[in-house]
PDB file of C-alpha atoms in Angstrom:
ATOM      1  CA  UNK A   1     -72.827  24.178 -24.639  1.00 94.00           C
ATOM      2  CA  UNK A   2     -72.621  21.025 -27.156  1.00 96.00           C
ATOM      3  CA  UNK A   3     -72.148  21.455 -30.822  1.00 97.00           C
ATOM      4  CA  UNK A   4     -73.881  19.467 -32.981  1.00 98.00           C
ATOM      5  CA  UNK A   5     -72.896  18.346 -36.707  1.00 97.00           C
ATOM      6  CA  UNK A   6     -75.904  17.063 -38.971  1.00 97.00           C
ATOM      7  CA  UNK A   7     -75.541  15.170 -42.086  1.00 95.00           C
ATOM      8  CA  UNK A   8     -77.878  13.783 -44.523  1.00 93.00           C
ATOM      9  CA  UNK A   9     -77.941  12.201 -47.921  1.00 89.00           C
ATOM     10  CA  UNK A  10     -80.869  10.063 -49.436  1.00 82.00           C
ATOM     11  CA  UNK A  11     -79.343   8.762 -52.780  1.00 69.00           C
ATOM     12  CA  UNK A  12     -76.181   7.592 -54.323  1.00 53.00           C
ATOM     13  CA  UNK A  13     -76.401  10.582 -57.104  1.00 53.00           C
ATOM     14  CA  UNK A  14     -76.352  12.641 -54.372  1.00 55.00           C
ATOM     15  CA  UNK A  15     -73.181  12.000 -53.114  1.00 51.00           C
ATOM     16  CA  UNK A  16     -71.854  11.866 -56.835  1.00 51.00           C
ATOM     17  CA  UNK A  17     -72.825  15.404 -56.806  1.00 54.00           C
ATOM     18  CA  UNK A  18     -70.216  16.466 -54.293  1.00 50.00           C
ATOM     19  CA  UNK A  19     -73.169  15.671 -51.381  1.00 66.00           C
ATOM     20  CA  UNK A  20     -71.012  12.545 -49.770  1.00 85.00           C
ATOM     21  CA  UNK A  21     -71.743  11.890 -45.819  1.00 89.00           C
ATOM     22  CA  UNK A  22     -68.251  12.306 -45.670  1.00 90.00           C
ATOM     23  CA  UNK A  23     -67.794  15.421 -47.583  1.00 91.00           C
ATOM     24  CA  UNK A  24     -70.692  17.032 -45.518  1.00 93.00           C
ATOM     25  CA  UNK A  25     -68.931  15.942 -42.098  1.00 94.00           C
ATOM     26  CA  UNK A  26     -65.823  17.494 -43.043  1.00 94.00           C
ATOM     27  CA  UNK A  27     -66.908  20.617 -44.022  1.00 95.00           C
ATOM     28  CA  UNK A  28     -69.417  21.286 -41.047  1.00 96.00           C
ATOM     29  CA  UNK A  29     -66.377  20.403 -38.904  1.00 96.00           C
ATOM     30  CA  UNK A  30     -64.453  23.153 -40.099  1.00 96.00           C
ATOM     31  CA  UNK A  31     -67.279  25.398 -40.141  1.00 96.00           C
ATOM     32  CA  UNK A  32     -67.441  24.674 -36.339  1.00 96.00           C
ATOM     33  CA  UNK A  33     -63.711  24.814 -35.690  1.00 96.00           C
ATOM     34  CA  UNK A  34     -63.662  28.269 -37.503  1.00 94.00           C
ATOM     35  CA  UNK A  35     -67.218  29.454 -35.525  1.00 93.00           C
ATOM     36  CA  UNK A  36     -66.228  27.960 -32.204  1.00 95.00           C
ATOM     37  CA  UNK A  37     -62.864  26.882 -32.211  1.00 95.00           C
ATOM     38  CA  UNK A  38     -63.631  23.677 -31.342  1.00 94.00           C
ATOM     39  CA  UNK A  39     -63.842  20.190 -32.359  1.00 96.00           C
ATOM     40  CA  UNK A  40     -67.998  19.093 -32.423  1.00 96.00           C
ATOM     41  CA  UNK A  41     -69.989  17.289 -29.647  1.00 96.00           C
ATOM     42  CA  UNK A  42     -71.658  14.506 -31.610  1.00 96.00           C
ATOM     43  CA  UNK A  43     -71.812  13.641 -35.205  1.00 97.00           C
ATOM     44  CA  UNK A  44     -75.558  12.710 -36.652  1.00 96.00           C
ATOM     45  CA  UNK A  45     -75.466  11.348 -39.821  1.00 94.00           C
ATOM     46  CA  UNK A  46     -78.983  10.438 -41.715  1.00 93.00           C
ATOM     47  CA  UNK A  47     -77.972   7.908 -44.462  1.00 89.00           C
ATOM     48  CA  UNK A  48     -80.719   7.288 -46.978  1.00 84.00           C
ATOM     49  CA  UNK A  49     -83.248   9.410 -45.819  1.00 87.00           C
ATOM     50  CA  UNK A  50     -85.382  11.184 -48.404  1.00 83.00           C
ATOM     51  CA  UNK A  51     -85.524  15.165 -47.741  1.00 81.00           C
ATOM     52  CA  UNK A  52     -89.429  14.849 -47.790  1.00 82.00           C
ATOM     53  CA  UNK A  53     -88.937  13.809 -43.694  1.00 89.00           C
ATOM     54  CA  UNK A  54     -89.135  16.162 -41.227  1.00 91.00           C
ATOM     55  CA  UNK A  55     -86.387  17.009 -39.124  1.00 93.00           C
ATOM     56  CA  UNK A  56     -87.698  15.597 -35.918  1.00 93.00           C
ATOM     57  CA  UNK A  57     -88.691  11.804 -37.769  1.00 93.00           C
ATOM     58  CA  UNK A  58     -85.781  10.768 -39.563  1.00 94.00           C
ATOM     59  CA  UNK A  59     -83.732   8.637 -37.141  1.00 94.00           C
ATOM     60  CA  UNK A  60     -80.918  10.511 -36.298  1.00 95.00           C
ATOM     61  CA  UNK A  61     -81.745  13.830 -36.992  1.00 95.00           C
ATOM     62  CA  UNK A  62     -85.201  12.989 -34.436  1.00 95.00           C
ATOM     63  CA  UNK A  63     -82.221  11.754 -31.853  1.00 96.00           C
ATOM     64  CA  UNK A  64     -80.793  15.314 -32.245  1.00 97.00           C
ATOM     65  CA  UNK A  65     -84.051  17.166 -31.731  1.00 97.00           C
ATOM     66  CA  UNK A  66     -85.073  15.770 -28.968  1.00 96.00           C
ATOM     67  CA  UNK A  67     -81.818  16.501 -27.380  1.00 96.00           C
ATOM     68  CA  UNK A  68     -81.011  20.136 -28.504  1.00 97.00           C
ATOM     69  CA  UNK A  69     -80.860  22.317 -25.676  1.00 96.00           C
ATOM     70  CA  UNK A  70     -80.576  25.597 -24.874  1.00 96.00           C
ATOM     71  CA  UNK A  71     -76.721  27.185 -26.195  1.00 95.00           C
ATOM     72  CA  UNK A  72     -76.571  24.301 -28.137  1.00 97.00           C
ATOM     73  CA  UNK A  73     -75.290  24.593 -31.988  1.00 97.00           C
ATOM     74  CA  UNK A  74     -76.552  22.579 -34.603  1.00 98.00           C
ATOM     75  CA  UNK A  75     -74.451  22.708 -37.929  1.00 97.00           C
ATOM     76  CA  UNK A  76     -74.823  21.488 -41.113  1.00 96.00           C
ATOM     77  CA  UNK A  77     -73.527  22.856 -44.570  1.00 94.00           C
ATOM     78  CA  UNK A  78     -76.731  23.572 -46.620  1.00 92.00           C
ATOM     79  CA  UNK A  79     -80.347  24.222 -45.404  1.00 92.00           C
ATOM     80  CA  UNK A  80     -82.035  21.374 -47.281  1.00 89.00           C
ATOM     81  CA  UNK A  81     -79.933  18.626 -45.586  1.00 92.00           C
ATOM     82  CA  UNK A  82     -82.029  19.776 -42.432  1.00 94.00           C
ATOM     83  CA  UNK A  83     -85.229  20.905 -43.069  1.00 92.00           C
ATOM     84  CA  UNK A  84     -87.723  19.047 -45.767  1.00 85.00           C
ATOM     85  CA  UNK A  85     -89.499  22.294 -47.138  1.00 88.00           C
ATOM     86  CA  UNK A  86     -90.578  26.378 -46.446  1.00 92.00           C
ATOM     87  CA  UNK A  87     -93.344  25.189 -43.374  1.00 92.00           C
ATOM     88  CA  UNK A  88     -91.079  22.152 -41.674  1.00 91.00           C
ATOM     89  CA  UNK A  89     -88.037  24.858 -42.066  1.00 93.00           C
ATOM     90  CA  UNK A  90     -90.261  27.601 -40.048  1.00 94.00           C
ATOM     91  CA  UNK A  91     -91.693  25.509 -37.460  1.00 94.00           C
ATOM     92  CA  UNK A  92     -88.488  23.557 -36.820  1.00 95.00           C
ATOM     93  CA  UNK A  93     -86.666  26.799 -36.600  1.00 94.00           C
ATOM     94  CA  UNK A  94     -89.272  28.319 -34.426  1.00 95.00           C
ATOM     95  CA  UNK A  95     -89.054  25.487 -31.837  1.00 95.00           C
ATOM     96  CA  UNK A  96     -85.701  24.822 -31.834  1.00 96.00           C
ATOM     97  CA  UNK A  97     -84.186  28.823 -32.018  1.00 96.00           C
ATOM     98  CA  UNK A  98     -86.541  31.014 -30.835  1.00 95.00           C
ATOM     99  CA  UNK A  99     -87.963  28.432 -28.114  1.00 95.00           C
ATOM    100  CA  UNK A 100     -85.136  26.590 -27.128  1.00 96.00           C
ATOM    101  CA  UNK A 101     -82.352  29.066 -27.829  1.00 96.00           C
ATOM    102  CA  UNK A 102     -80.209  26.723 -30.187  1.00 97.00           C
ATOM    103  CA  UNK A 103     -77.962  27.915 -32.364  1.00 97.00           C
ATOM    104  CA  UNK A 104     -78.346  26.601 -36.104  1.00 97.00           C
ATOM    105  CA  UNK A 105     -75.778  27.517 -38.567  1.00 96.00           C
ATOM    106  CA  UNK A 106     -75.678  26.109 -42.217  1.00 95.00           C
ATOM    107  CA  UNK A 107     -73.359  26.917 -44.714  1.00 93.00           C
ATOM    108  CA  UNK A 108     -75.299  28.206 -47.343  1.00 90.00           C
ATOM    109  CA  UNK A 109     -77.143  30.816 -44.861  1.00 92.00           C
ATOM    110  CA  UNK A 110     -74.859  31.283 -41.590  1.00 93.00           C
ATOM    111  CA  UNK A 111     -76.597  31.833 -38.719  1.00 93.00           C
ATOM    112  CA  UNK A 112     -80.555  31.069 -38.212  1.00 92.00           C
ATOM    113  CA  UNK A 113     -80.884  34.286 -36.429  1.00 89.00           C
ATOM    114  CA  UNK A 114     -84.573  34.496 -36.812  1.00 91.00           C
ATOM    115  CA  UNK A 115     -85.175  36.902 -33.953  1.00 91.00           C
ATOM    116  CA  UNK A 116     -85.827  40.089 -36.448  1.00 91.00           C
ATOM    117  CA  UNK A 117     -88.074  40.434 -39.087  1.00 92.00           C
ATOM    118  CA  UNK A 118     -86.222  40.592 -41.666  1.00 94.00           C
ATOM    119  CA  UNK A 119     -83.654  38.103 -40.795  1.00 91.00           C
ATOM    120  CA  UNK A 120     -86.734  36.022 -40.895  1.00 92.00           C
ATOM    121  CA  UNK A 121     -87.680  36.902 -44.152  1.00 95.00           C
ATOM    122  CA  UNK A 122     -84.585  36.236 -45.619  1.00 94.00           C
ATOM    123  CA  UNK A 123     -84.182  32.804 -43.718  1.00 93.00           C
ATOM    124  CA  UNK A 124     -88.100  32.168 -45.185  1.00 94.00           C
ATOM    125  CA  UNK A 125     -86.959  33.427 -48.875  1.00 93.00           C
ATOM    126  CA  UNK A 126     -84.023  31.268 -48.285  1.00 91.00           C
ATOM    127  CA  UNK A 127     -85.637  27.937 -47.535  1.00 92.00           C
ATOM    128  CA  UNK A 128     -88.402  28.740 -50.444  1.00 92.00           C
ATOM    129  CA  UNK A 129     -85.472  29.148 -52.916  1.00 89.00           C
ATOM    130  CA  UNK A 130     -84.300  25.378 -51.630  1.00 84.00           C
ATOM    131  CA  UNK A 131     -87.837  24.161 -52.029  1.00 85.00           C
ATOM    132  CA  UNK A 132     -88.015  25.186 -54.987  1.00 87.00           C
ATOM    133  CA  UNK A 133     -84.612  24.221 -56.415  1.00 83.00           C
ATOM    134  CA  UNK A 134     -85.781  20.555 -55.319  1.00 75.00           C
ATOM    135  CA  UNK A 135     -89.005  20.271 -57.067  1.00 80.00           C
ATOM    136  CA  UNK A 136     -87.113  21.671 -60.566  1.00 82.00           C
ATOM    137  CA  UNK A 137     -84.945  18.417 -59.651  1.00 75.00           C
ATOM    138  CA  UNK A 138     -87.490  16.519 -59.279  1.00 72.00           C
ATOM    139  CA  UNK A 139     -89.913  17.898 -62.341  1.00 81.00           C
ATOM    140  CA  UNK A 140     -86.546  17.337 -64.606  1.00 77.00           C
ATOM    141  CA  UNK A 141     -85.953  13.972 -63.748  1.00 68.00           C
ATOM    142  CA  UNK A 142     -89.587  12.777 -64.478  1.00 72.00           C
ATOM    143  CA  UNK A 143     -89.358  14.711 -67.669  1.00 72.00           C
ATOM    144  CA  UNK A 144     -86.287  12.178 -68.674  1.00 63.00           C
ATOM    145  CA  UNK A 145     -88.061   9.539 -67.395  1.00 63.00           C
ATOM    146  CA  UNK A 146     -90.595  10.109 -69.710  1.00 69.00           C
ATOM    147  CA  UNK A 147     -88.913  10.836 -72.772  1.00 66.00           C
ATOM    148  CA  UNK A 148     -86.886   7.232 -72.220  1.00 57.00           C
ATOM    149  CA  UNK A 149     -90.158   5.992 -71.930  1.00 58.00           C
ATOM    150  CA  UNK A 150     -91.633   7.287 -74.929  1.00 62.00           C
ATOM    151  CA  UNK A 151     -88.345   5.888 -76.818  1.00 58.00           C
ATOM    152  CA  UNK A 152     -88.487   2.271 -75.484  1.00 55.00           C
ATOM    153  CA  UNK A 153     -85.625   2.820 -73.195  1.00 57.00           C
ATOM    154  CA  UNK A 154     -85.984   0.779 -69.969  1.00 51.00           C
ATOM    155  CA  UNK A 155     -86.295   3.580 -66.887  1.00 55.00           C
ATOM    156  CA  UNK A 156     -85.299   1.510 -63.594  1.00 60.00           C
ATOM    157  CA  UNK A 157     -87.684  -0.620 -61.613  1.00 58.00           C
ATOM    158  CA  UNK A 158     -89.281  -4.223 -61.259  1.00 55.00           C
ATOM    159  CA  UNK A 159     -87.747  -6.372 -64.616  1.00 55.00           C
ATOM    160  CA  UNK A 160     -90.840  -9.094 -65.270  1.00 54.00           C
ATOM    161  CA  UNK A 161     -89.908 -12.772 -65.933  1.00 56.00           C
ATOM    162  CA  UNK A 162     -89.629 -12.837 -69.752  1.00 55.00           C
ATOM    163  CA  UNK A 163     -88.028  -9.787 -70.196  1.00 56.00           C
ATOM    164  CA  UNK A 164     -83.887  -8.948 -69.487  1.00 54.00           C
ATOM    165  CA  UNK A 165     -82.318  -5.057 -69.988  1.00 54.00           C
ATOM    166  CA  UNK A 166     -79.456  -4.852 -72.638  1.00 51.00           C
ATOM    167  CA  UNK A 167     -77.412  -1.740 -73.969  1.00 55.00           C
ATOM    168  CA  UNK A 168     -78.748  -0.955 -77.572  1.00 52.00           C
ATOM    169  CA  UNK A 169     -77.651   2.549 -79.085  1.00 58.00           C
ATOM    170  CA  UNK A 170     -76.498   3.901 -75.956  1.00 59.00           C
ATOM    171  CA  UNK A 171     -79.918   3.011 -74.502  1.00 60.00           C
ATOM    172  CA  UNK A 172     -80.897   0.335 -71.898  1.00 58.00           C
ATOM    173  CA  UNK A 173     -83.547  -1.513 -73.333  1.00 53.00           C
ATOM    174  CA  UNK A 174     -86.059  -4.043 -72.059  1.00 51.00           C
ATOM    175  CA  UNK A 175     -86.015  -6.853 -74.558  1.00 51.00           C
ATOM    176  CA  UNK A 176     -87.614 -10.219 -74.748  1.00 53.00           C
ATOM    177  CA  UNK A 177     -85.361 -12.606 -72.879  1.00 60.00           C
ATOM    178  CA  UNK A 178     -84.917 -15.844 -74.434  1.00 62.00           C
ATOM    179  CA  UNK A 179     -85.097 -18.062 -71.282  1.00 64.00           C
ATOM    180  CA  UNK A 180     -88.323 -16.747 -70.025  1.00 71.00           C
ATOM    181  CA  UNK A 181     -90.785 -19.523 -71.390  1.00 74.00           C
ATOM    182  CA  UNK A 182     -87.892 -22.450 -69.678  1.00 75.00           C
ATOM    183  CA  UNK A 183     -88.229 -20.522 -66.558  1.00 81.00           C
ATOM    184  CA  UNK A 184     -91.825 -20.248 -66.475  1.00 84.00           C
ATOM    185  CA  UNK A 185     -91.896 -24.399 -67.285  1.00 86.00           C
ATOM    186  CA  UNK A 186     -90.046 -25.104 -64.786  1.00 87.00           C
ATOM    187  CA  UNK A 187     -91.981 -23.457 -62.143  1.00 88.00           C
ATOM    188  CA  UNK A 188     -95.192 -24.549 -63.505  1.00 90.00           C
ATOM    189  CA  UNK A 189     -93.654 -28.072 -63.150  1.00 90.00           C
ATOM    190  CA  UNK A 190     -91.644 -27.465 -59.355  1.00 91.00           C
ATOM    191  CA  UNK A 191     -95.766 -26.389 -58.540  1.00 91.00           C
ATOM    192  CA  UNK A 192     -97.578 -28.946 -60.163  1.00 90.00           C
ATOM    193  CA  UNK A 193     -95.629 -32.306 -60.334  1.00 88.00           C
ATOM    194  CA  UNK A 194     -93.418 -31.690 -57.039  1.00 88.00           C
ATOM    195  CA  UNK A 195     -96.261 -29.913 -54.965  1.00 90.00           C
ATOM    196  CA  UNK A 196     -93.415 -27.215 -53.876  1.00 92.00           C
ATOM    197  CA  UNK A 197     -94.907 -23.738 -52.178  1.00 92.00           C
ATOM    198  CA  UNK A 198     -93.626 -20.804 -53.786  1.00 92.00           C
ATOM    199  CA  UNK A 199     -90.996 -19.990 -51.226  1.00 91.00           C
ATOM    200  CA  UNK A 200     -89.616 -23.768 -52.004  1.00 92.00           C
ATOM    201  CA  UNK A 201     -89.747 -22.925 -55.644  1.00 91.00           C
ATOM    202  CA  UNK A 202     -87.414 -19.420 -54.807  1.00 89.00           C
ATOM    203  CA  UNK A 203     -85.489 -21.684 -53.529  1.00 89.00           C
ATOM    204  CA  UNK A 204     -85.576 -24.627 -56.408  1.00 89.00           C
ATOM    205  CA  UNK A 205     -84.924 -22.113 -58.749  1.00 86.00           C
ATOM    206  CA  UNK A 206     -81.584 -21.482 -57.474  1.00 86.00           C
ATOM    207  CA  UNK A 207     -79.965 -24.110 -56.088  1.00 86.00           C
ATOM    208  CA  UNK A 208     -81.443 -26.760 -59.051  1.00 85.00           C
ATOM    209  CA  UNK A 209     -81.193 -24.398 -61.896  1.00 80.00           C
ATOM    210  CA  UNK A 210     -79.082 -21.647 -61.281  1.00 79.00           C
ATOM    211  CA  UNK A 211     -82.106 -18.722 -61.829  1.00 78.00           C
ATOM    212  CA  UNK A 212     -82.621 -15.814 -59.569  1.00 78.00           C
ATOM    213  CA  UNK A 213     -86.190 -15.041 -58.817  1.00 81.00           C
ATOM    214  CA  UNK A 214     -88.153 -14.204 -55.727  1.00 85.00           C
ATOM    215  CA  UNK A 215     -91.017 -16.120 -54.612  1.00 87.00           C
ATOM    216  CA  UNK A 216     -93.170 -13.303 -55.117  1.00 87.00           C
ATOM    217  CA  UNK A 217     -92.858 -13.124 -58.518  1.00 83.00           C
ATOM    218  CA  UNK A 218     -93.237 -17.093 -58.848  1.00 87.00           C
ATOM    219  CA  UNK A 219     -96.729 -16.608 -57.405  1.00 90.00           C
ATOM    220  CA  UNK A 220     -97.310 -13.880 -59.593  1.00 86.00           C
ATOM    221  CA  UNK A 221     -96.255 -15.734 -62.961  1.00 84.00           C
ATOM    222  CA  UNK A 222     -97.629 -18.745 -62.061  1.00 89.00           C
ATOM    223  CA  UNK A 223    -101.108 -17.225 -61.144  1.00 89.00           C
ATOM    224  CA  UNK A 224    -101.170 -15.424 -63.802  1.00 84.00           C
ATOM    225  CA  UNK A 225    -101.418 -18.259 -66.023  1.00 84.00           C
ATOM    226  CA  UNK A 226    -104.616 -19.608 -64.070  1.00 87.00           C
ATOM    227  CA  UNK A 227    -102.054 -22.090 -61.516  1.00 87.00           C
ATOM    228  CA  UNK A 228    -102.424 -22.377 -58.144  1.00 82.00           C
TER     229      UNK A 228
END
């Protein structure tokens, strides 16, 4: 018998939230010291990997998948760091419990002991009730999103060349930035006069004149304005 600990977060505000790799290590290896008593097997540890993946494609929790075994335990200290939603948490359950006989213990459910009925129900309500807690997340954040939006606030993302994000009122802003047209000369002129590919410019840019931009967004601006 090998026991197994799983980890998983996919963003920083996750691990804000009390959701840290570490935290999640810790805890699943006193859950199996006070199931088993006895230190874990093998540590997987997805970092970065959205929740919408399946179990068996992210790259470590795929490596512990394949190699789950009959007697095994997998642990991991809340349902949604495994599974991605209700169907993924069935099927993955299905396969690796009541075909394989692993154990899977979380610790927001206990044991996965989906051999009854209505253990299985309540391990199906259970995973719903995650699925459904993620896609409020998810629903409230674009809701913020848009209400910044609506107010001019500046929401993450790609910042253009002629533009630069500032603090006004508590609010990040995207603002007119007062370099933009000197920028934009200077790569028409690194292009034009000096022959340089865009990559070269990227690279002009930086070393010559102390700006940051990628070579992308050189060809983008300078295309834009009809040069090739």
């Amino acid at each position: 018998m090998k026991i197994y600990i799983y980890a998983r977060v996919s963003t920083k505000k996750q691990a804000d939230r009390g959701l840290s790799i570490d935290a999640q290590v810790e805890n699943a290896i006193n859950m199996a010291r006070m199931s088993h008593q006895r230190e874990p097997d093998g540590v997987f540890i997805d970092m970065g990997v959205s929740g919408s993946v399946e179990l068996a494609e992210r790259p470590e929790g795929g490596q512990l998948f394949n190699i789950a075994d009959d007697g095994d335990v997998i642990i991991a200290v809340k349902l949604d760091r495994l599974f991605r939603d209700t169907v993924d948490g069935l099927l993955t359950a299905n396969e690796l419990v009541l075909d394989r006989g692993v154990q899977i213990i979380t610790g927001d459910f206990g044991e996965l002991d989906i051999h009854s009925p209505m253990r299985k129900f309540l391990f199906t309500q259970a995973l719903a009730m995650a699925e459904f807690e993620r896609a409020k997340a998810v629903e409230r954040t674009q809701d913020v999103k848009r209400k910044q939006s609506r107010s001019g606030a500046y929401c993450g993302g790609y910042v253009p060349i002629g533009k630069e994000v500032i603090e006004q009122d508590g609010k990040r802003m995207l603002v007119d930035d007062e370099d933009a047209e000197h920028m934009l000369q200077i790569m028409t002129d690194l292009r034009q006069i000096r022959g340089l590919s865009y990559r070269a410019i990227e690279h002009a840019m930086l070393e010559e004149h102390g700006y940051t931009v990628s070579y992308k967004t050189v060809e983008r601006q300078l295309k834009a304005r009809g040069i090739e």
